[in-house]
């Protein structure tokens, strides 16, 4: 926005010359972040641009040898409960028929077709009951696109994978996607198969839908249409694609997936992980329960709040005992019945918590901030942590930043940059202004 540009120019004018260069440098990084968020530039090297997109013939989940004998998500013995009910037949038919009339007989992707996807998703959003459902719907779309491109391996000449419209829907890493987002009868898949399957590939549609989700939930601030390219070819089989996805336990997996295989920077990786600002985790799927931001309504807003929350709160580990739930992090403050959480792969972007990697500097378990108090005056770090006893409380067990010279300082620098944090600890305007 113009007022942010004016503010930046004013800020730049009043800085000493040595800082003006740094501000200009970080401006370039900010623009790079916005490009990274479109889920396109990081893994689309293999996209083939043609006059009309190439469409695969088999739109079923993979049915390769690795899945033979595995109980599918649709069987009664392995049924995972849905969190997002589809629209009524009347509502979804109205959306589909309206777009069908608007598209006419076209068989090629046009700008109007691309815009139609955003219009359709907006119509679905308007028909959903609340922001929790909207956050789940849009967050699921981003996760669908991300889980398709995060299997990209630039060094694998024979099978690089990437954005190919193929996901191992039976793998636990993708739990929730075949139940709520891309099931038979799910709103997104119904929209695609009714009006877009003859125009564009499934892979192209997932990217366009992710772009549309960002556009809608950012209030129109992040329009990625000019970055969109079509022509991705759908794959019918993607053996072991889910094993290439990052596990949620450490930044070792983030580094392996994003930097080593996808060949992007720590700044790009942090930008992409910022998509956690939408939606929520569910104990029924990933085992992680809660939201990444400070209230349910904000789970339907795509902005920089995810980065702010990492810095605003006193985060402590949870599920350190053998309770069957994966270890993650939660607020030291009262969650009011709606748990806030961060994954290890979120927290390790800012704090050195992997003791095996850096035994001389890393601290775990720990509390991210020891300067925040509860309403009763107690330190937020002093809450009990399952499976761990800190004799003196976590007030004196504070997470360390990365040591000077550690390559991961690029990730923590990106968190601070994207959050818009000022020297006094306050933050720039809400939304996407940095």
CSV table of N, CA and C in Angstrom, one decimal, residues 3 20 25 94-95 162 172 202 260 315 346 357 364 391-392 433:
chain,number,residue,atom,x,y,z
A,3,UNK,N,0.7,4.0,1.6
A,3,UNK,CA,1.0,4.6,2.9
A,3,UNK,C,2.2,3.9,3.6
A,20,UNK,N,21.0,2.6,5.7
A,20,UNK,CA,20.2,2.7,4.6
A,20,UNK,C,20.4,1.5,3.6
A,25,UNK,N,18.4,-3.6,1.4
A,25,UNK,CA,18.7,-5.0,1.2
A,25,UNK,C,17.5,-5.8,1.7
A,94,UNK,N,-25.3,-24.6,-7.1
A,94,UNK,CA,-25.4,-23.2,-7.5
A,94,UNK,C,-24.1,-22.6,-7.9
A,95,UNK,N,-23.0,-22.9,-7.1
A,95,UNK,CA,-21.7,-22.4,-7.5
A,95,UNK,C,-21.2,-23.0,-8.8
A,162,UNK,N,7.6,-33.1,-7.4
A,162,UNK,CA,7.2,-31.7,-7.4
A,162,UNK,C,5.7,-31.5,-7.7
A,172,UNK,N,0.1,-41.3,6.5
A,172,UNK,CA,-0.3,-40.5,7.7
A,172,UNK,C,0.1,-39.1,7.6
A,202,UNK,N,-4.8,-31.2,-12.8
A,202,UNK,CA,-5.1,-31.1,-11.3
A,202,UNK,C,-4.0,-30.3,-10.6
A,260,UNK,N,18.2,-28.5,0.8
A,260,UNK,CA,19.0,-29.5,0.1
A,260,UNK,C,18.2,-30.0,-1.2
A,315,UNK,N,6.6,-19.7,25.1
A,315,UNK,CA,6.3,-21.0,24.6
A,315,UNK,C,7.0,-22.1,25.4
A,346,UNK,N,8.6,-25.3,13.7
A,346,UNK,CA,8.4,-23.8,13.8
A,346,UNK,C,9.4,-23.2,14.8
A,357,UNK,N,22.6,-31.6,17.7
A,357,UNK,CA,23.2,-30.9,16.6
A,357,UNK,C,24.2,-29.9,17.2
A,364,UNK,N,17.1,-27.6,25.6
A,364,UNK,CA,15.8,-28.3,25.5
A,364,UNK,C,15.6,-29.3,26.6
A,391,UNK,N,13.3,-28.3,38.5
A,391,UNK,CA,13.3,-28.1,39.9
A,391,UNK,C,13.1,-26.6,40.2
A,392,UNK,N,13.8,-25.7,39.5
A,392,UNK,CA,13.7,-24.3,39.7
A,392,UNK,C,12.7,-23.6,38.8
A,433,UNK,N,1.8,-5.8,6.2
A,433,UNK,CA,2.7,-4.7,6.2
A,433,UNK,C,3.9,-5.0,7.1
